[in-house]
XYZ file of C-alpha atoms in Angstrom:
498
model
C 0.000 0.000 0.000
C 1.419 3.764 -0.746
C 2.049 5.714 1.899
C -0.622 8.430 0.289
C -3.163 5.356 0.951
C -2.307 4.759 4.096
C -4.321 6.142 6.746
C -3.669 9.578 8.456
C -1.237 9.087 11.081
C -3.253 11.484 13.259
C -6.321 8.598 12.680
C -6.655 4.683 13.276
C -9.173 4.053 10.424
C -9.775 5.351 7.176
C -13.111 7.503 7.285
C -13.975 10.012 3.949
C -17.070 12.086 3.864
C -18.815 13.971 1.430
C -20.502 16.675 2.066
C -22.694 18.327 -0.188
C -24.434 21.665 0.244
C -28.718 21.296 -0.398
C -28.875 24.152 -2.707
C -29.880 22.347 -5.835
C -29.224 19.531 -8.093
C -26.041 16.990 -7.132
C -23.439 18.583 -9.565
C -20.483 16.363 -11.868
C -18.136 18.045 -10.273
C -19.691 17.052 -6.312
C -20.573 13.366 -7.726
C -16.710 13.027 -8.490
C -15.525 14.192 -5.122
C -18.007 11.893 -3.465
C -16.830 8.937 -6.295
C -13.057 9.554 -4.904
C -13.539 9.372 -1.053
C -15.984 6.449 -1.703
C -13.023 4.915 -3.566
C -10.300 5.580 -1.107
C -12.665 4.832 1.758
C -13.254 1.411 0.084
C -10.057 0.927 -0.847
C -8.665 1.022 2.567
C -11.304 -1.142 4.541
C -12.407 2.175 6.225
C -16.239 4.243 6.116
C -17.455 6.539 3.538
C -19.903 9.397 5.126
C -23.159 11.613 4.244
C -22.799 15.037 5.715
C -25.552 17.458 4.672
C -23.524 21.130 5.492
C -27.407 23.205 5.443
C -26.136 26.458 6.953
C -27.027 28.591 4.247
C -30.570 29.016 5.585
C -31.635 31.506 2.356
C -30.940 28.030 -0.498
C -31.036 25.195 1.050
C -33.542 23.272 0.793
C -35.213 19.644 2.036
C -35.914 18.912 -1.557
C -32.756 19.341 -2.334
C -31.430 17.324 -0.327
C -33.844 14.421 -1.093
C -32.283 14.690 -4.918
C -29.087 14.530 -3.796
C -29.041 11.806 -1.985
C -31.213 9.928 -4.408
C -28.397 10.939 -6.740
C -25.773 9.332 -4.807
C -28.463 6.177 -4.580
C -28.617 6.331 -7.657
C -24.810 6.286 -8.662
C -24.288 3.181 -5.688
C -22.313 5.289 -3.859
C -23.434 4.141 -0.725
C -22.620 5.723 2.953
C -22.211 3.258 6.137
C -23.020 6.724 8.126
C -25.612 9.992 7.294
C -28.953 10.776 6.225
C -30.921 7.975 5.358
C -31.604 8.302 1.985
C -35.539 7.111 1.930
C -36.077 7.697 5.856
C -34.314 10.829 5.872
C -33.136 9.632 9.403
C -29.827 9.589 10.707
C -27.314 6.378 10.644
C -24.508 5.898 12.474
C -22.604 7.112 15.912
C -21.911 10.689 15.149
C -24.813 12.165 14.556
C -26.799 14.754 13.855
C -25.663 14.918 10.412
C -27.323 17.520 9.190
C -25.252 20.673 10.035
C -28.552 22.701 10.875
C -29.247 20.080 13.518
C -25.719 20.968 15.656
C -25.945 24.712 16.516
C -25.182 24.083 19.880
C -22.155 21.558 19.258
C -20.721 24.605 17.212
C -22.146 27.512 20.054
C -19.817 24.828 22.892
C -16.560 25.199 20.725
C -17.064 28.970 19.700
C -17.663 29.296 23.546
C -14.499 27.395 24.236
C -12.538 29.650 22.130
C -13.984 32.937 23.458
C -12.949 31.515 27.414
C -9.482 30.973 25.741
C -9.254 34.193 24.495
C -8.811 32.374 21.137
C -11.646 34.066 19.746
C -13.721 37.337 20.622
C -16.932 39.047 20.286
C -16.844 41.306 17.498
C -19.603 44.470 17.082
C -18.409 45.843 13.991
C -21.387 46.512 11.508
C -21.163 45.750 7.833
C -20.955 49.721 7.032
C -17.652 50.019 9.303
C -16.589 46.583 7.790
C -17.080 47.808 4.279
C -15.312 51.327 5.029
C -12.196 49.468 6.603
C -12.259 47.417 3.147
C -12.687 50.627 1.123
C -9.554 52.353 2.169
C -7.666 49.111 2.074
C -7.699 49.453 -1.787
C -7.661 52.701 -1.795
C -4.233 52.659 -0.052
C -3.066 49.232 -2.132
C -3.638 47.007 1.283
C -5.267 43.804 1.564
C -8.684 43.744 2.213
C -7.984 42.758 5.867
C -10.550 43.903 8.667
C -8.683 45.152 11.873
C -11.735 45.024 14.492
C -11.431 47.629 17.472
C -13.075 44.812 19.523
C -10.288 42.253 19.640
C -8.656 42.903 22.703
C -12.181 43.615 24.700
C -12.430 40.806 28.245
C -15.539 38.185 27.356
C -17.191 40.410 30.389
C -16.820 43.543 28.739
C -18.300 42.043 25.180
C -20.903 39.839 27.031
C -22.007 43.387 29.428
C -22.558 44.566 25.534
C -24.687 41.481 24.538
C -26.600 41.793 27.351
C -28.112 45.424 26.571
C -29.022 43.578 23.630
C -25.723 44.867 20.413
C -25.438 42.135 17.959
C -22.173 40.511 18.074
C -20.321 37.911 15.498
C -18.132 35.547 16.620
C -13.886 36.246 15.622
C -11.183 33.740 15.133
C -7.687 36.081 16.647
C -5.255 35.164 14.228
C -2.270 34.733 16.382
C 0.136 38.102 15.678
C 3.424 36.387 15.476
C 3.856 35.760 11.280
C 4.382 31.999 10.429
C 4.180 28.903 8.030
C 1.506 26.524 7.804
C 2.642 23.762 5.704
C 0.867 20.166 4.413
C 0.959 17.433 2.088
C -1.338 17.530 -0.243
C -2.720 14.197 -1.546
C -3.162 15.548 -5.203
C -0.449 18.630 -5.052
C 2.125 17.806 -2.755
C 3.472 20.268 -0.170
C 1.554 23.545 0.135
C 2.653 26.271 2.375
C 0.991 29.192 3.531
C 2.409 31.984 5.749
C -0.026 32.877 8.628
C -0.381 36.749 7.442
C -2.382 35.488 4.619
C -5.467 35.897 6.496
C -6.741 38.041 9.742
C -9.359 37.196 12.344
C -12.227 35.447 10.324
C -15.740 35.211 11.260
C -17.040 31.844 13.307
C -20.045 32.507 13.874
C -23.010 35.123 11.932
C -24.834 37.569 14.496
C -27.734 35.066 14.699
C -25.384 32.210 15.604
C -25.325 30.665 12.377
C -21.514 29.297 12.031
C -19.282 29.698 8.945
C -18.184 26.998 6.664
C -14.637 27.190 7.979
C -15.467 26.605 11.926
C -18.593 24.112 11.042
C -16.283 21.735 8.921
C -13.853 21.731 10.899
C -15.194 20.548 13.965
C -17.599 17.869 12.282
C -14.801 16.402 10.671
C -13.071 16.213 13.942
C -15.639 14.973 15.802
C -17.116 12.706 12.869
C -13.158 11.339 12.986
C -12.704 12.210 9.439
C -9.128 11.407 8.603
C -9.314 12.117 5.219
C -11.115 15.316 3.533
C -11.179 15.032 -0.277
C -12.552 18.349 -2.021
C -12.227 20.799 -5.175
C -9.428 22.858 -5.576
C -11.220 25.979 -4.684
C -11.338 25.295 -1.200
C -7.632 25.090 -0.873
C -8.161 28.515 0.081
C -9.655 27.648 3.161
C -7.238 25.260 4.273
C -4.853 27.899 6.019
C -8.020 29.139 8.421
C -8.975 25.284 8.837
C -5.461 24.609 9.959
C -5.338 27.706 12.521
C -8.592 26.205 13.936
C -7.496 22.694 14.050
C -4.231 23.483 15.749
C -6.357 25.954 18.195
C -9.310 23.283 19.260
C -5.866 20.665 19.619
C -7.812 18.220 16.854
C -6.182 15.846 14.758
C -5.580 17.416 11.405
C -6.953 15.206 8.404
C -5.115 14.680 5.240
C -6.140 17.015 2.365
C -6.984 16.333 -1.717
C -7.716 18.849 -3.460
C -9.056 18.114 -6.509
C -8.449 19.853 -9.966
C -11.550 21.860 -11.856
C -13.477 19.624 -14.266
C -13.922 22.460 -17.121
C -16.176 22.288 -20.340
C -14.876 21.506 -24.090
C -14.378 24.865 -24.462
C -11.636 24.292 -21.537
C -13.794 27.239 -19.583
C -15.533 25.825 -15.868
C -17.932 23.431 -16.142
C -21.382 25.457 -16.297
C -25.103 25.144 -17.806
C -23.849 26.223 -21.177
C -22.128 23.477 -21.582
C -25.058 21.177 -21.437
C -26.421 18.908 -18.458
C -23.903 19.244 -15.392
C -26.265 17.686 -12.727
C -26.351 13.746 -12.197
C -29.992 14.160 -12.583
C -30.324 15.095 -16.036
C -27.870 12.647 -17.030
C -29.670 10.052 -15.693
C -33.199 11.396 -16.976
C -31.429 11.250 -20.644
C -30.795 7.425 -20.273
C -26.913 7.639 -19.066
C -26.154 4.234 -16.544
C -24.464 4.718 -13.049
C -21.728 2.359 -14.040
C -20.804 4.214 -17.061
C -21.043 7.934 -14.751
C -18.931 6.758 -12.408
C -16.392 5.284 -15.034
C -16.154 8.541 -16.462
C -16.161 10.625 -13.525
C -13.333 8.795 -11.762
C -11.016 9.184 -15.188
C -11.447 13.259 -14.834
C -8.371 13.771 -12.808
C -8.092 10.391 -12.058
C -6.042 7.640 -14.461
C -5.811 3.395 -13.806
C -1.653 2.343 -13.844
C -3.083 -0.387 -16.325
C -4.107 1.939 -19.103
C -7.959 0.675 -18.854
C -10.517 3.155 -20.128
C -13.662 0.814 -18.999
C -13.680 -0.236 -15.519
C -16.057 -1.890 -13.307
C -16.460 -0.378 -9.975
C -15.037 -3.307 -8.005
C -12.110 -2.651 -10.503
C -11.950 1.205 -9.467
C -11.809 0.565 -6.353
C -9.006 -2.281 -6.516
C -6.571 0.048 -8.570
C -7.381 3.341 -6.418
C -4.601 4.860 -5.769
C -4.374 8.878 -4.476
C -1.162 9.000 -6.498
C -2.643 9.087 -9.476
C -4.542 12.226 -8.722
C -4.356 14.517 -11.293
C -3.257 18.584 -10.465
C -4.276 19.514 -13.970
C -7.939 20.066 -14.956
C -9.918 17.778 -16.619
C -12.136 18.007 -19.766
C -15.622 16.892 -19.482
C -15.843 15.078 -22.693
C -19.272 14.634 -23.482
C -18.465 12.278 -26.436
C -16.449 9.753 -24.149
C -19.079 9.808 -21.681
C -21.826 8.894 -24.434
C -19.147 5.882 -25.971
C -18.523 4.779 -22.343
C -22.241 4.763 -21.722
C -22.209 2.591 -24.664
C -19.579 -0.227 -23.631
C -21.090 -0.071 -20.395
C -25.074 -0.522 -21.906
C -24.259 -3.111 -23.826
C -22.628 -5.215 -21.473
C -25.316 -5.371 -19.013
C -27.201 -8.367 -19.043
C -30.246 -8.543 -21.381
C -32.861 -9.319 -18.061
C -30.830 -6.030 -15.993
C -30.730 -3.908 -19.389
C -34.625 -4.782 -20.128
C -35.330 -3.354 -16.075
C -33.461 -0.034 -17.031
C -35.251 0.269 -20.042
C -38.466 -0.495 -19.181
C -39.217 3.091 -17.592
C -38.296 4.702 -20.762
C -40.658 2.644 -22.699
C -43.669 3.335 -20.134
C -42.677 7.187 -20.482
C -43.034 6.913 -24.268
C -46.653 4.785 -24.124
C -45.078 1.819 -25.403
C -46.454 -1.435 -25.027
C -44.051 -4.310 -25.469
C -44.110 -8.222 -25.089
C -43.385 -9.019 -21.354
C -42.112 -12.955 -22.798
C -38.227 -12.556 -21.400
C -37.301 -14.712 -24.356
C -38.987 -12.229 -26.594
C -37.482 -9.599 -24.767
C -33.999 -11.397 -24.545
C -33.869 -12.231 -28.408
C -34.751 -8.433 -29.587
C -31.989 -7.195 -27.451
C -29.937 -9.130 -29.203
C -30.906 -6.969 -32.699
C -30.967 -3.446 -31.323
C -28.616 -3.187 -28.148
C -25.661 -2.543 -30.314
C -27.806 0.246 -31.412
C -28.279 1.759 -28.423
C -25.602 4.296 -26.933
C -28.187 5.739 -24.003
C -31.590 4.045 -22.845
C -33.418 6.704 -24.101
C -32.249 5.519 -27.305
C -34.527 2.117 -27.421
C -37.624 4.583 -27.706
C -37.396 4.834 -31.237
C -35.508 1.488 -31.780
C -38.766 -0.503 -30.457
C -41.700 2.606 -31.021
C -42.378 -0.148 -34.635
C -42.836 -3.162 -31.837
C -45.284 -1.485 -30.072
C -48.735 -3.838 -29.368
C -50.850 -0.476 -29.613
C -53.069 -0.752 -32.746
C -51.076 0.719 -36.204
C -51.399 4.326 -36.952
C -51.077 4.714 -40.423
C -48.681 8.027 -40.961
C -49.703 10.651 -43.501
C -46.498 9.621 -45.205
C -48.193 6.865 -46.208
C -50.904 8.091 -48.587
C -48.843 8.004 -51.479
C -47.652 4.630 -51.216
C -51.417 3.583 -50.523
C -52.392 4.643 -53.473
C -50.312 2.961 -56.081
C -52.189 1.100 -58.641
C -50.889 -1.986 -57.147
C -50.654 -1.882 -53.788
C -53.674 -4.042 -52.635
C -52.599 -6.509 -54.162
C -49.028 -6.050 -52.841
C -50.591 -6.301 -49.170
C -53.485 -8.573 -50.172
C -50.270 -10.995 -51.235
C -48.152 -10.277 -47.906
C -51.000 -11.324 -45.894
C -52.100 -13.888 -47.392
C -48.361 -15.664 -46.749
C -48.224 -14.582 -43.314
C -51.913 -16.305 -42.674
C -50.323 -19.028 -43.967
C -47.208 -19.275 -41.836
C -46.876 -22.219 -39.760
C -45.146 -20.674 -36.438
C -45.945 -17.454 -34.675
C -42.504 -16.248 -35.845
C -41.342 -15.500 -39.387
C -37.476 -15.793 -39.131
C -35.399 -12.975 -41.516
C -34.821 -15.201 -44.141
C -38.491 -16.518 -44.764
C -39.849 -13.122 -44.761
C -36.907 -12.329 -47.798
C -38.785 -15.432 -49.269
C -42.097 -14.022 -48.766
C -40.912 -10.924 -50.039
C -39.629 -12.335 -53.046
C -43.007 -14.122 -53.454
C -44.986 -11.112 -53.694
C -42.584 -9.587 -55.821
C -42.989 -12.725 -58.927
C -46.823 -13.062 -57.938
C -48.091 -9.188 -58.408
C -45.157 -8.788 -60.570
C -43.685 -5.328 -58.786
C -40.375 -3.955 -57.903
C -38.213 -1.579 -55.943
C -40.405 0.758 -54.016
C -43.288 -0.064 -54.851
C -42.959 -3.261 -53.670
C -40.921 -2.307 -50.548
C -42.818 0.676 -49.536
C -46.196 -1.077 -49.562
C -44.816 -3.695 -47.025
C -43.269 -1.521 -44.816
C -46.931 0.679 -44.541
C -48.556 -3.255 -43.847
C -45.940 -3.451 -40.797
C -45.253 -0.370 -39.621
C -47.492 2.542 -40.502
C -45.188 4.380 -42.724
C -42.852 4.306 -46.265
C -39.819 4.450 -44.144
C -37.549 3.244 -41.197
C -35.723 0.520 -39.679
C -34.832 -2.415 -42.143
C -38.394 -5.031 -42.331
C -35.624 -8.109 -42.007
C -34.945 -6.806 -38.238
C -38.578 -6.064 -37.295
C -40.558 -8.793 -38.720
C -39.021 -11.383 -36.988
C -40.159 -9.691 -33.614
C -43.357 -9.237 -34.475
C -45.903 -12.299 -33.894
C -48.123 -13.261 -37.099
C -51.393 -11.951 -35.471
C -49.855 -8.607 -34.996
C -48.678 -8.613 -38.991
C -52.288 -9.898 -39.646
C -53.930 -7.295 -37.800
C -51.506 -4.541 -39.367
C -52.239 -5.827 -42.606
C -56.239 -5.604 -42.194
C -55.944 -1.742 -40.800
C -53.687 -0.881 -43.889
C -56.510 -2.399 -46.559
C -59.035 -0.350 -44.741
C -57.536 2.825 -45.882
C -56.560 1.640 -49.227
């Protein structure tokens, strides 16, 4: 095992969370983060967690939630520890894990480091906050707030709070300038000098904590030992850190991943198509071939395999093939992928998947698994997403023949009564309920000596007798799907209108 797989020597066991933010749809990019710590988690023999971080009271939402995790259902990337996906109840030892549900595990450590004189109560209003920012640029300085509060006692800020001033919660950076330094699973070492930052907000004047102080001391307490996460949160890191060393918690080891962008090599947004795991899976992509895909941006097997299994992900899952660099969402791979994946499926598992596309479309289809086993067979290779069988098996439907206004020109051809006259008259004749692809070129030659027609206007007659119109898929593939009553009864609605 690689030291980078290895768990944290601040940790016994391996234990990875994700934790996504109920704002909205479960994004590629979040789907990929929780793919990788499910990966290492697995890996390792250690737990992969559900942490829902709700403090952003204004977006996040219970519906949201309930997509996301039936997102991560529905990609099999299954926590031992979280919200209960159906129940919506927690599992596990370390609960709540919802972060709106531990206010007052966050209000115990902020009041911890306000007794240390670690942190301080803070009355500066957004106006004064805003001017101190103001004349920072104005005189070329960071934008670094210096609040007049930080060297008030606790009883002088809490005489304040008790004649009612609104007060947020400060982190006090400590004054004497030095380096923070860690490995980073996907960059290496990363340094950061302590005057990069000044005393950052813990908690909001209604109590409501930060992300920094929040995360921090859930993955602490949740025994997270390692955090896996986009590379825009490196930023955070440095505050983490101070806070870590400042509650004396184990620090975790940090990934942070690269940027998946668009083809266009820009971020990954709307424009660029579908970027939630919903829509992909509405359009008839399979969790097998999402994942696949997913774990190759920024992530690349030492065997050179493009299409792996998940048991074979997580076998060859190593952190140190991470990726710094960004990766390209390829929407072509993904579709091809899709496609080796689809196809591979068995026919009874592939037939399940499909089944809710064909209800969707008001298709009614044989429910004989031989049936349904032997016309797989024909059209899978077809097929790149389900969505695709729609059309592939719309000509199989058992929902009486609608004859297409295409059609009327074929229809009425001086011969083409006689052409379907003939046709049926060979099916009604047929001993078996099936008419393989070679006796149906038979019959088809039949009617072709006996009416004593040609080219289209033998073939387009036909094709109106089977399936309603003068074009579409090739008669030799459909035919032999379709039972004899059904081309009877076809047959009959087509003379009607002749």
């Amino acid at each position: 095992m690689n030291s980078s797989n290895a768990a944290s020597p601040n940790h016994d066991r391996v234990r990875t969370r994700f934790a996504p933010s109920p704002t909205g749809y479960l994004h590629v990019g979040g789907a990929r983060t929780a793919l990788y710590s499910y990966l290492f988690a697995k890996k390792n023999g250690g737990d992969f967690i559900l942490r829902v971080e709700d403090t952003d009271e204004e977006r996040s939402t219970e519906d949201s939630m309930k997509m996301q995790l039936a997102d991560l259902a529905w990609l099999g990337l299954n926590y031992s520890e979280g919200v209960d996906s159906k129940t919506l109840k927690d599992i596990g030892p370390y609960g709540p894990y919802r972060q709106s549900q531990r206010k007052n595990i966050y209000r115990e450590y902020a009041d911890k480091l306000l007794k240390d004189g670690i942190a301080y109560h803070c009355f500066m209003t957004d106006e004064e906050i805003e001017a101190q920012r103001e004349l920072a640029i104005k005189e070329g300085r960071p934008q670094q707030v210096n609040s007049p509060y930080r060297d008030w006692t606790l009883a002088q800020a809490e005489a304040e709070i008790a004649k009612g001033r609104q007060a947020t919660v400060r982190f006090k950076v400590p004054d004497l300038t030095r380096e923070y330094s860690f490995v980073d699973l996907v960059r290496g070492e990363v340094k950061f000098p302590s005057d990069m930052v000044n005393d950052f907000v813990l908690l909001r004047t209604g109590g409501m904590p930060v992300y920094n102080f929040c995360n921090v001391i859930d993955d602490a307490l949740m025994k997270i030992s390692h955090v896996m996460r986009g590379e825009e949160h490196l930023s955070n890191t440095l505050r983490q850190m101070m806070l870590y060393e400042a509650l004396k918690f184990p620090l975790p080891r940090f990934g942070h991943l690269s940027i998946i962008l668009g083809s266009d090599r820009q971020k990954l947004s709307k424009r660029h198509g579908a970027t939630s795991v919903n829509e992909y899976n509405e359009r008839g992509y399979i969790p097998e071939a999402m994942n696949n895909f997913l774990a190759l941006c920024g992530w690349s097997s030492a065997t050179g395999e493009e299409v792996l299994s998940m048991d074979e992900m997580i076998q060859q899952f190593d952190t140190d093939r991470l990726h710094p660099a960004s990766a390209v969402f390829d929407e072509v791979k993904l579709k091809w992928m899709n496609a080796q994946h689809l196809r591979a499926l068995p026919h009874a598992e592939l037939w399940k998947r499909l089944a809710p596309f064909f209800a969707k479309a008001g298709l009614i289809l044989p429910t004989d698994a031989d049936w349904q086993d032997r016309s797989l067979s024909v059209f899978k290779i077809y097929m790149e997403l389900l969505a695709d069988a729609v059309e592939l098996y719309r000509p199989l439907s058992l929902a009486p023949l609608e004859v297409q206004p295409e059609s009327k020109e074929a229809l009425g051809w001086p011969k083409t009564r006689e052409v379907v006259e003939k046709w049926k008259s060979l099916v009604t004749a047929h001993p078996t309920d099936y008419i393989s692809e070679a006796e149906f070129v038979a019959y088809q030659d039949q009617v072709k000596n006996l009416v004593g027609v040609k080219g289209k206007e033998l073939f387009m007659p036909i094709r109106v007798a089977v399936i309603g119109k003068p074009q579409g898929a090739e008669l030799k593939i459909l035919v032999p799907l379709m039972k004899k009553t059904v081309l009877i009864e076809r047959a009959d609605t087509v003379l009607q209108q002749i």
